[in-house]
Short mmCIF file of C-alpha atoms and ligand atoms in Angstrom, two decimals:
data_model
loop_
_atom_site.label_atom_id
_atom_site.label_comp_id
_atom_site.label_asym_id
_atom_site.label_seq_id
_atom_site.Cartn_x
_atom_site.Cartn_y
_atom_site.Cartn_z
CA MET A 751 10.53 -38.81 41.88
CA LEU A 752 11.04 -36.30 39.29
CA LYS A 753 14.82 -35.70 38.10
CA PRO A 754 15.90 -32.40 38.72
CA LEU A 755 15.76 -30.24 35.67
CA VAL A 756 19.15 -28.44 35.05
CA VAL A 757 18.27 -25.15 32.20
CA ALA A 758 21.57 -23.99 30.88
CA ASN A 759 20.45 -20.53 29.01
CA TRP A 760 22.92 -19.56 27.12
CA LYS A 761 21.70 -16.07 26.02
CA MET A 762 23.41 -14.74 23.65
CA ASN A 763 25.99 -17.08 23.56
CA PRO A 764 28.46 -17.89 22.11
CA ALA A 765 29.54 -15.77 19.07
CA THR A 766 29.95 -18.60 15.99
CA SER A 767 28.36 -21.55 14.99
CA ARG A 768 31.56 -23.59 15.82
CA GLU A 769 31.73 -22.77 19.46
CA ALA A 770 28.54 -23.48 20.27
CA LYS A 771 29.25 -27.39 19.18
CA LYS A 772 32.33 -27.23 21.11
CA LEU A 773 30.46 -25.56 24.09
CA PHE A 774 27.68 -28.58 23.64
CA GLU A 775 29.79 -31.38 23.45
CA VAL A 776 31.94 -31.06 26.25
CA THR A 777 28.27 -30.20 28.12
CA LYS A 778 26.70 -33.36 26.44
CA LYS A 779 30.17 -35.04 27.94
CA ALA A 780 29.09 -33.76 31.45
CA ALA A 781 25.57 -34.38 31.58
CA ALA A 782 26.30 -37.92 30.52
CA LYS A 783 28.12 -38.58 33.73
CA ALA A 784 25.08 -36.57 36.04
CA ARG A 785 22.82 -39.19 35.28
CA THR A 786 20.84 -38.29 38.32
CA ILE A 787 19.40 -34.50 36.32
CA THR A 788 17.78 -33.86 32.81
CA LEU A 789 19.57 -31.59 31.11
CA VAL A 790 17.80 -28.87 29.04
CA VAL A 791 20.24 -26.59 26.55
CA ALA A 792 19.26 -23.40 25.72
CA PRO A 793 21.21 -21.99 22.88
CA PRO A 794 20.31 -19.03 20.61
CA ALA A 795 17.64 -20.17 18.13
CA LEU A 796 20.28 -19.35 14.80
CA TYR A 797 21.64 -22.90 16.42
CA LEU A 798 18.74 -25.06 17.38
CA ARG A 799 18.62 -27.07 14.62
CA GLU A 800 22.96 -27.67 13.93
CA LEU A 801 22.34 -28.90 17.90
CA ALA A 802 19.87 -30.95 17.66
CA LYS A 803 20.30 -32.60 14.87
CA GLY A 804 21.18 -36.60 15.69
CA ARG A 805 19.81 -36.13 19.36
CA ALA A 806 16.25 -37.08 18.41
CA GLY A 807 16.23 -39.83 21.51
CA GLY A 808 19.52 -38.90 23.67
CA ARG A 809 19.77 -36.76 27.43
CA VAL A 810 20.14 -33.53 26.64
CA SER A 811 16.59 -31.80 25.24
CA PHE A 812 16.88 -28.22 23.42
CA CYS A 813 14.78 -24.95 24.59
CA VAL A 814 14.02 -22.01 22.95
CA GLN A 815 14.89 -18.60 24.55
CA SER A 816 11.60 -16.98 23.17
CA ALA A 817 9.42 -17.20 19.83
CA GLU A 818 6.28 -15.64 19.36
CA ALA A 819 2.51 -17.39 19.75
CA SER A 820 1.24 -16.08 16.27
CA ALA A 821 1.63 -18.64 13.64
CA GLY A 822 3.19 -16.74 11.35
CA GLY A 823 2.86 -13.48 9.08
CA ALA A 824 4.38 -10.43 8.92
CA HIS A 825 6.40 -10.22 12.00
CA THR A 826 10.23 -8.97 10.76
CA GLY A 827 12.78 -10.59 12.93
CA GLU A 828 10.42 -12.85 15.10
CA ILE A 829 10.11 -17.13 14.84
CA SER A 830 7.22 -19.33 15.64
CA MET A 831 6.60 -21.79 18.16
CA ARG A 832 6.28 -23.93 15.54
CA GLN A 833 8.94 -23.35 13.93
CA ALA A 834 11.73 -23.22 17.05
CA LYS A 835 9.56 -26.80 17.93
CA ASP A 836 10.37 -27.49 13.72
CA ALA A 837 14.57 -26.79 14.84
CA GLY A 838 14.71 -29.15 17.45
CA ALA A 839 13.60 -27.32 20.67
CA SER A 840 11.11 -29.62 22.71
CA TYR A 841 10.91 -26.27 25.60
CA ALA A 842 10.17 -22.78 25.33
CA LEU A 843 11.14 -20.10 27.84
CA VAL A 844 8.05 -17.72 28.12
CA GLY A 845 8.81 -14.13 29.05
CA HIS A 846 12.03 -13.92 30.37
CA SER A 847 12.82 -11.03 32.14
CA GLU A 848 15.48 -9.99 29.31
CA VAL A 849 12.41 -10.30 26.57
CA ARG A 850 10.12 -8.27 29.40
CA ALA A 851 12.38 -5.71 29.58
CA ARG A 852 11.79 -5.18 25.78
CA GLY A 853 8.49 -4.53 25.86
CA MET A 854 6.60 -8.33 26.37
CA SER A 855 3.43 -8.17 28.51
CA ASN A 856 1.72 -10.13 30.73
CA THR A 857 -0.57 -10.74 27.89
CA ASP A 858 2.16 -11.98 25.56
CA ALA A 859 3.32 -14.28 27.89
CA GLY A 860 -0.48 -16.11 28.16
CA ARG A 861 -0.49 -15.85 24.48
CA GLN A 862 3.07 -17.41 23.98
CA VAL A 863 2.07 -20.30 26.95
CA ALA A 864 -1.34 -21.23 24.90
CA ALA A 865 1.11 -21.66 21.22
CA ALA A 866 4.02 -23.95 22.50
CA LEU A 867 1.16 -25.91 24.56
CA ALA A 868 -0.12 -26.11 20.93
CA ALA A 869 2.92 -27.21 19.23
CA ASN A 870 3.90 -29.76 21.89
CA MET A 871 6.44 -28.35 23.18
CA ARG A 872 6.92 -27.44 27.40
CA PRO A 873 6.37 -23.39 28.53
CA ILE A 874 8.98 -22.33 31.34
CA LEU A 875 7.06 -19.39 32.46
CA CYS A 876 9.29 -16.95 33.59
CA VAL A 877 8.47 -14.97 36.52
CA GLY A 878 9.73 -12.47 39.48
CA GLU A 879 10.32 -8.96 40.43
CA ALA A 880 13.03 -6.27 39.89
CA LYS A 881 13.15 -5.45 43.64
CA ARG A 882 11.46 -6.25 46.91
CA SER A 883 9.58 -4.55 48.93
CA PRO A 884 8.70 -4.51 52.97
CA SER A 885 5.40 -4.45 52.68
CA GLY A 886 5.20 -8.01 50.79
CA ALA A 887 4.19 -6.15 46.64
CA HIS A 888 6.23 -8.66 45.03
CA PHE A 889 3.85 -11.48 45.54
CA ALA A 890 1.37 -9.51 44.32
CA PHE A 891 3.36 -8.74 41.14
CA VAL A 892 4.18 -12.32 40.82
CA ALA A 893 0.15 -13.40 41.10
CA GLU A 894 -0.63 -11.78 37.95
CA GLN A 895 2.32 -12.93 35.94
CA LEU A 896 1.17 -16.20 37.06
CA LYS A 897 -2.49 -15.21 36.31
CA ALA A 898 -2.13 -13.92 32.70
CA GLY A 899 0.37 -16.77 31.93
CA PHE A 900 -2.04 -19.67 32.45
CA GLU A 901 -5.05 -17.69 31.24
CA GLN A 902 -5.67 -20.36 28.22
CA VAL A 903 -4.14 -23.08 30.61
CA PRO A 904 -6.77 -25.99 30.99
CA ALA A 905 -5.98 -27.95 34.41
CA SER A 906 -4.90 -30.93 32.03
CA LYS A 907 -1.90 -29.09 31.16
CA LEU A 908 -0.93 -27.95 34.60
CA SER A 909 1.83 -30.80 34.20
CA ASP A 910 3.26 -30.04 31.30
CA ILE A 911 3.99 -26.23 32.45
CA ILE A 912 7.32 -25.15 34.39
CA VAL A 913 7.81 -22.30 36.48
CA ALA A 914 10.47 -20.75 36.76
CA TYR A 915 11.36 -18.26 39.48
CA GLU A 916 13.89 -15.74 38.72
CA PRO A 917 13.81 -12.21 40.80
CA VAL A 918 15.57 -9.57 38.58
CA TRP A 919 17.78 -8.33 41.42
CA ALA A 920 19.25 -11.88 41.88
CA ILE A 921 20.54 -12.14 37.91
CA GLY A 922 23.62 -12.08 36.51
CA GLY A 923 25.88 -12.00 39.88
CA GLU A 924 27.56 -14.74 42.03
CA GLU A 925 24.77 -14.99 44.88
CA THR A 926 21.29 -16.59 45.04
CA MET A 927 18.53 -15.73 47.20
CA SER A 928 18.15 -17.26 50.15
CA PRO A 929 16.94 -21.12 49.92
CA ARG A 930 14.40 -20.66 52.59
CA GLU A 931 13.02 -17.11 50.91
CA MET A 932 12.86 -19.39 47.51
CA HIS A 933 10.92 -22.55 49.63
CA GLU A 934 8.19 -19.59 50.56
CA MET A 935 8.10 -18.13 47.09
CA ALA A 936 7.33 -21.94 45.61
CA ILE A 937 4.81 -22.08 48.06
CA PHE A 938 3.02 -18.64 47.02
CA ILE A 939 3.45 -19.96 43.07
CA ARG A 940 1.92 -22.99 43.47
CA LYS A 941 -1.02 -21.99 46.33
CA THR A 942 -1.79 -18.51 43.09
CA ILE A 943 -1.84 -21.63 40.60
CA VAL A 944 -4.41 -23.92 42.82
CA GLU A 945 -6.08 -20.79 43.54
CA THR A 946 -6.98 -20.09 39.75
CA HIS A 947 -6.99 -23.95 38.22
CA GLY A 948 -7.79 -25.92 41.14
CA PRO A 949 -5.83 -29.23 42.86
CA LYS A 950 -4.06 -29.94 40.13
CA GLY A 951 -1.97 -26.94 40.01
CA ILE A 952 0.33 -28.93 42.76
CA SER A 953 1.94 -30.72 40.04
CA THR A 954 3.13 -27.75 38.04
CA ARG A 955 6.88 -27.38 38.58
CA VAL A 956 8.64 -24.97 39.75
CA ILE A 957 12.58 -23.87 39.37
CA TYR A 958 14.84 -21.43 40.52
CA GLY A 959 16.69 -18.86 38.35
CA GLY A 960 19.37 -16.23 39.19
CA SER A 961 23.27 -16.69 39.80
CA VAL A 962 23.16 -19.94 40.35
CA ASN A 963 26.87 -21.87 40.24
CA GLU A 964 28.82 -24.68 41.10
CA ASP A 965 28.84 -23.46 44.71
CA ASN A 966 25.03 -22.94 45.24
CA ALA A 967 23.30 -24.87 42.90
CA ASP A 968 23.17 -28.12 45.17
CA GLU A 969 21.66 -25.95 48.28
CA MET A 970 18.56 -24.44 46.45
CA LEU A 971 17.67 -27.94 45.28
CA ARG A 972 18.06 -29.13 48.30
CA ASP A 973 16.37 -26.76 51.07
CA GLY A 974 14.58 -24.05 48.08
CA ASP A 975 11.72 -26.51 47.73
CA VAL A 976 12.23 -26.61 44.12
CA SER A 977 12.73 -29.18 41.27
CA GLY A 978 15.26 -27.36 39.21
CA ILE A 979 17.30 -24.60 38.19
CA LEU A 980 17.82 -21.41 35.20
CA VAL A 981 21.48 -21.28 34.99
CA GLY A 982 22.72 -18.33 32.76
CA HIS A 983 26.62 -16.96 32.69
CA VAL A 984 27.58 -20.29 34.26
CA SER A 985 26.37 -22.50 31.79
CA VAL A 986 28.86 -21.16 29.08
CA ASP A 987 31.71 -21.16 31.33
CA VAL A 988 32.39 -25.24 30.90
CA ALA A 989 34.99 -25.49 33.58
CA ARG A 990 32.20 -24.17 36.05
CA PHE A 991 29.69 -25.34 35.09
CA THR A 992 31.08 -29.21 34.46
CA ALA A 993 31.32 -28.69 38.43
CA LEU A 994 28.30 -27.98 39.20
CA LEU A 995 26.89 -30.60 37.40
CA SER A 996 28.84 -32.95 38.96
CA THR A 997 27.74 -31.40 42.14
CA LEU A 998 24.69 -32.54 41.48
CA SER A 999 25.13 -36.36 41.31
CA ASN A 1000 24.79 -37.27 44.75
CA ILE A 1001 21.26 -35.52 44.87
P1 13P B 1403 22.75 -16.16 35.63
O1 13P B 1403 22.69 -17.43 35.77
O2 13P B 1403 23.55 -15.62 34.52
O3 13P B 1403 22.16 -14.92 36.75
O4 13P B 1403 20.79 -16.04 34.41
C1 13P B 1403 20.09 -16.31 35.03
C2 13P B 1403 18.99 -16.06 33.70
O5 13P B 1403 18.08 -15.23 33.56
C3 13P B 1403 19.43 -17.38 33.11
O6 13P B 1403 17.94 -17.34 32.57
#
Protein backbone atom coordinates (compact mmCIF):
# COMPACT_ATOMS: atom_id res chain seq x y z
CA MET A 1 0.00 0.00 0.00
CA LEU A 2 1.14 3.56 -0.73
CA LYS A 3 2.20 5.60 2.27
CA PRO A 4 -0.18 8.53 2.85
CA LEU A 5 1.13 11.71 1.28
CA VAL A 6 1.25 14.83 3.45
CA VAL A 7 1.83 18.04 1.48
CA ALA A 8 2.74 21.11 3.55
CA ASN A 9 1.73 24.20 1.56
CA TRP A 10 3.47 27.08 3.32
CA LYS A 11 1.80 29.59 0.95
CA MET A 12 3.54 33.03 1.27
CA ASN A 13 5.21 32.15 4.61
CA PRO A 14 7.52 32.62 6.47
CA ALA A 15 8.84 36.15 6.04
CA THR A 16 12.57 35.43 5.84
CA SER A 17 14.89 32.71 4.58
CA ARG A 18 16.26 32.34 8.11
CA GLU A 19 12.82 31.57 9.49
CA ALA A 20 12.17 29.20 6.59
CA LYS A 21 15.30 27.22 7.46
CA LYS A 22 14.23 27.00 11.10
CA LEU A 23 10.73 25.87 10.18
CA PHE A 24 12.15 23.29 7.80
CA GLU A 25 14.54 21.87 10.43
CA VAL A 26 11.70 21.26 12.88
CA THR A 27 9.44 19.89 10.14
CA LYS A 28 12.20 17.51 9.06
CA LYS A 29 12.63 16.21 12.62
CA ALA A 30 8.90 15.63 13.02
CA ALA A 31 8.84 13.84 9.65
CA ALA A 32 11.71 11.56 10.68
CA LYS A 33 9.49 10.22 13.47
CA ALA A 34 6.48 9.81 11.19
CA ARG A 35 7.86 6.97 9.10
CA THR A 36 4.47 5.85 7.90
CA ILE A 37 3.97 8.92 5.70
CA THR A 38 5.62 10.63 2.73
CA LEU A 39 6.18 14.33 3.38
CA VAL A 40 6.31 16.96 0.65
CA VAL A 41 7.07 20.59 1.55
CA ALA A 42 5.91 23.43 -0.71
CA PRO A 43 7.77 26.58 0.42
CA PRO A 44 7.78 29.91 -1.45
CA ALA A 45 9.83 29.31 -4.62
CA LEU A 46 12.58 31.68 -3.43
CA TYR A 47 13.45 29.28 -0.61
CA LEU A 48 13.41 26.07 -2.64
CA ARG A 49 17.06 25.86 -3.61
CA GLU A 50 18.38 26.69 -0.15
CA LEU A 51 16.10 24.18 1.61
CA ALA A 52 16.60 21.45 -0.97
CA LYS A 53 20.39 21.77 -0.84
CA GLY A 54 21.89 18.53 0.35
CA ARG A 55 18.48 16.86 0.59
CA ALA A 56 18.91 14.61 -2.45
CA GLY A 57 17.69 11.16 -1.44
CA GLY A 58 16.36 12.49 1.88
CA ARG A 59 12.93 11.65 3.28
CA VAL A 60 11.35 15.01 2.52
CA SER A 61 10.55 16.04 -1.06
CA PHE A 62 9.88 19.53 -2.37
CA CYS A 63 7.04 21.04 -4.34
CA VAL A 64 6.71 24.33 -6.19
CA GLN A 65 3.48 26.20 -5.34
CA SER A 66 2.99 27.51 -8.87
CA ALA A 67 5.03 27.58 -12.08
CA GLU A 68 4.45 28.47 -15.72
CA ALA A 69 4.04 26.01 -18.57
CA SER A 70 6.25 27.96 -20.99
CA ALA A 71 9.87 26.89 -21.06
CA GLY A 72 11.12 30.49 -21.01
CA GLY A 73 10.64 33.89 -22.60
CA ALA A 74 8.90 37.16 -21.81
CA HIS A 75 6.94 36.27 -18.64
CA THR A 76 7.97 38.91 -16.13
CA GLY A 77 7.67 37.76 -12.54
CA GLU A 78 7.08 34.10 -13.35
CA ILE A 79 9.14 30.94 -13.04
CA SER A 80 9.02 27.85 -15.24
CA MET A 81 8.52 24.20 -14.29
CA ARG A 82 12.05 23.48 -15.50
CA GLN A 83 13.47 26.21 -13.23
CA ALA A 84 11.50 24.85 -10.26
CA LYS A 85 12.80 21.34 -10.96
CA ASP A 86 16.34 22.70 -11.22
CA ALA A 87 15.90 24.41 -7.81
CA GLY A 88 14.95 21.09 -6.17
CA ALA A 89 11.20 20.59 -6.60
CA SER A 90 9.98 17.15 -7.66
CA TYR A 91 6.27 17.98 -7.28
CA ALA A 92 4.28 20.95 -8.63
CA LEU A 93 0.99 22.31 -7.34
CA VAL A 94 -1.12 23.21 -10.36
CA GLY A 95 -4.29 25.27 -10.24
CA HIS A 96 -4.46 26.04 -6.53
CA SER A 97 -7.64 28.03 -5.94
CA GLU A 98 -5.61 31.03 -4.74
CA VAL A 99 -3.78 31.04 -8.10
CA ARG A 100 -6.98 30.42 -10.08
CA ALA A 101 -8.49 33.44 -8.26
CA ARG A 102 -5.77 35.59 -9.87
CA GLY A 103 -6.95 34.64 -13.36
CA MET A 104 -5.58 31.21 -14.16
CA SER A 105 -7.86 29.21 -16.47
CA ASN A 106 -8.64 25.51 -16.79
CA THR A 107 -6.66 25.53 -20.06
CA ASP A 108 -3.63 27.02 -18.27
CA ALA A 109 -3.91 24.24 -15.69
CA GLY A 110 -3.87 21.60 -18.44
CA ARG A 111 -0.72 23.13 -19.95
CA GLN A 112 1.00 23.28 -16.57
CA VAL A 113 0.20 19.64 -15.80
CA ALA A 114 1.78 18.66 -19.14
CA ALA A 115 4.81 20.93 -18.52
CA ALA A 116 5.35 19.48 -15.03
CA LEU A 117 5.30 15.93 -16.45
CA ALA A 118 7.69 16.97 -19.22
CA ALA A 119 10.05 18.33 -16.55
CA ASN A 120 9.88 14.98 -14.71
CA MET A 121 7.85 16.37 -11.85
CA ARG A 122 4.65 15.01 -10.33
CA PRO A 123 1.79 17.48 -10.79
CA ILE A 124 -0.68 17.93 -7.94
CA LEU A 125 -3.75 19.22 -9.77
CA CYS A 126 -5.97 21.19 -7.38
CA VAL A 127 -9.70 21.18 -8.07
CA GLY A 128 -12.71 22.27 -6.05
CA GLU A 129 -15.82 24.39 -6.17
CA ALA A 130 -16.36 27.76 -4.48
CA LYS A 131 -19.71 26.68 -3.08
CA ARG A 132 -22.00 23.68 -3.05
CA SER A 133 -25.43 23.65 -4.56
CA PRO A 134 -28.32 21.33 -3.73
CA SER A 135 -28.63 20.50 -7.45
CA GLY A 136 -25.12 19.03 -7.42
CA ALA A 137 -23.71 21.58 -9.90
CA HIS A 138 -20.37 21.35 -8.05
CA PHE A 139 -19.81 17.89 -9.55
CA ALA A 140 -20.05 19.28 -13.09
CA PHE A 141 -17.69 22.12 -12.09
CA VAL A 142 -15.08 19.70 -10.77
CA ALA A 143 -15.49 17.45 -13.84
CA GLU A 144 -14.66 20.43 -16.10
CA GLN A 145 -11.53 21.21 -14.09
CA LEU A 146 -10.46 17.57 -14.31
CA LYS A 147 -11.11 17.22 -18.04
CA ALA A 148 -9.06 20.33 -18.86
CA GLY A 149 -6.34 19.45 -16.37
CA PHE A 150 -5.91 15.95 -17.81
CA GLU A 151 -6.38 16.91 -21.45
CA GLN A 152 -2.74 16.41 -22.49
CA VAL A 153 -2.03 13.50 -20.16
CA PRO A 154 -1.38 10.11 -21.78
CA ALA A 155 -2.76 7.01 -19.99
CA SER A 156 0.82 5.92 -19.22
CA LYS A 157 1.27 8.97 -16.94
CA LEU A 158 -1.94 8.71 -14.91
CA SER A 159 -0.24 7.21 -11.90
CA ASP A 160 2.24 10.15 -11.79
CA ILE A 161 -0.53 12.68 -11.20
CA ILE A 162 -2.17 13.54 -7.91
CA VAL A 163 -5.55 15.22 -7.70
CA ALA A 164 -6.01 17.44 -4.65
CA TYR A 165 -9.67 18.10 -3.97
CA GLU A 166 -9.76 21.42 -2.13
CA PRO A 167 -13.27 22.87 -1.85
CA VAL A 168 -12.68 26.63 -1.66
CA TRP A 169 -15.36 27.00 1.03
CA ALA A 170 -13.40 24.69 3.35
CA ILE A 171 -10.03 26.48 3.08
CA GLY A 172 -8.54 28.51 5.92
CA GLY A 173 -10.70 27.41 8.85
CA GLU A 174 -10.69 24.61 11.39
CA GLU A 175 -13.31 22.26 10.01
CA THR A 176 -12.91 19.98 7.00
CA MET A 177 -15.78 18.74 4.93
CA SER A 178 -17.06 15.44 6.25
CA PRO A 179 -15.03 12.32 5.32
CA ARG A 180 -18.27 10.82 3.99
CA GLU A 181 -18.69 13.70 1.53
CA MET A 182 -15.02 13.41 0.60
CA HIS A 183 -15.51 9.70 -0.06
CA GLU A 184 -18.33 10.50 -2.47
CA MET A 185 -16.19 13.11 -4.26
CA ALA A 186 -13.17 10.76 -4.47
CA ILE A 187 -15.32 8.18 -6.26
CA PHE A 188 -16.61 10.88 -8.61
CA ILE A 189 -13.07 12.10 -9.38
CA ARG A 190 -11.83 8.59 -10.26
CA LYS A 191 -14.96 7.88 -12.29
CA THR A 192 -14.42 11.08 -14.31
CA ILE A 193 -10.79 10.21 -15.07
CA VAL A 194 -11.73 6.65 -16.04
CA GLU A 195 -14.39 8.03 -18.40
CA THR A 196 -11.89 10.24 -20.23
CA HIS A 197 -8.72 8.11 -19.97
CA GLY A 198 -9.81 4.50 -19.52
CA PRO A 199 -9.38 2.02 -16.66
CA LYS A 200 -5.89 3.23 -15.69
CA GLY A 201 -7.61 6.35 -14.34
CA ILE A 202 -8.14 4.41 -11.15
CA SER A 203 -4.37 4.70 -10.46
CA THR A 204 -4.47 8.50 -10.02
CA ARG A 205 -4.05 9.42 -6.36
CA VAL A 206 -6.68 11.59 -4.74
CA ILE A 207 -5.84 13.71 -1.70
CA TYR A 208 -7.86 16.24 0.35
CA GLY A 209 -7.10 19.84 1.37
CA GLY A 210 -9.06 22.45 3.34
CA SER A 211 -8.74 23.11 7.09
CA VAL A 212 -6.85 19.91 7.81
CA ASN A 213 -5.47 19.99 11.35
CA GLU A 214 -4.11 17.81 14.16
CA ASP A 215 -7.65 16.83 15.22
CA ASN A 216 -9.15 15.83 11.89
CA ALA A 217 -6.27 14.59 9.65
CA ASP A 218 -6.39 11.03 10.88
CA GLU A 219 -10.15 10.65 10.40
CA MET A 220 -9.97 12.10 6.88
CA LEU A 221 -7.25 9.65 5.91
CA ARG A 222 -9.10 6.70 7.39
CA ASP A 223 -12.63 7.42 6.19
CA GLY A 224 -12.37 9.94 3.34
CA ASP A 225 -11.17 7.50 0.65
CA VAL A 226 -8.07 9.66 0.11
CA SER A 227 -4.42 8.68 0.21
CA GLY A 228 -3.10 12.02 1.37
CA ILE A 229 -3.74 15.50 2.70
CA LEU A 230 -2.75 19.03 1.68
CA VAL A 231 -2.18 21.20 4.73
CA GLY A 232 -2.10 25.02 4.66
CA HIS A 233 -1.95 27.23 7.76
CA VAL A 234 -1.32 24.37 10.20
CA SER A 235 1.85 23.40 8.27
CA VAL A 236 3.60 26.64 9.29
CA ASP A 237 2.68 26.28 12.97
CA VAL A 238 5.46 24.09 14.35
CA ALA A 239 3.59 22.76 17.39
CA ARG A 240 0.40 22.00 15.50
CA PHE A 241 2.12 20.40 12.51
CA THR A 242 4.28 18.23 14.77
CA ALA A 243 1.11 17.13 16.57
CA LEU A 244 -0.60 16.43 13.25
CA LEU A 245 2.27 14.22 12.04
CA SER A 246 2.33 12.32 15.30
CA THR A 247 -1.40 11.50 15.01
CA LEU A 248 -0.56 9.80 11.72
CA SER A 249 2.16 7.56 13.09
CA ASN A 250 -0.25 4.65 13.54
CA ILE A 251 -1.82 4.83 10.11
P1 LIG B 1 -5.73 25.51 4.98
O1 LIG B 1 -5.16 24.20 5.46
O2 LIG B 1 -5.14 26.70 5.61
O3 LIG B 1 -7.23 25.46 4.97
O4 LIG B 1 -5.30 25.63 3.44
C1 LIG B 1 -5.62 24.63 2.58
C2 LIG B 1 -4.87 24.87 1.33
O5 LIG B 1 -5.19 25.76 0.56
C3 LIG B 1 -3.71 24.01 1.08
O6 LIG B 1 -3.26 24.13 -0.23
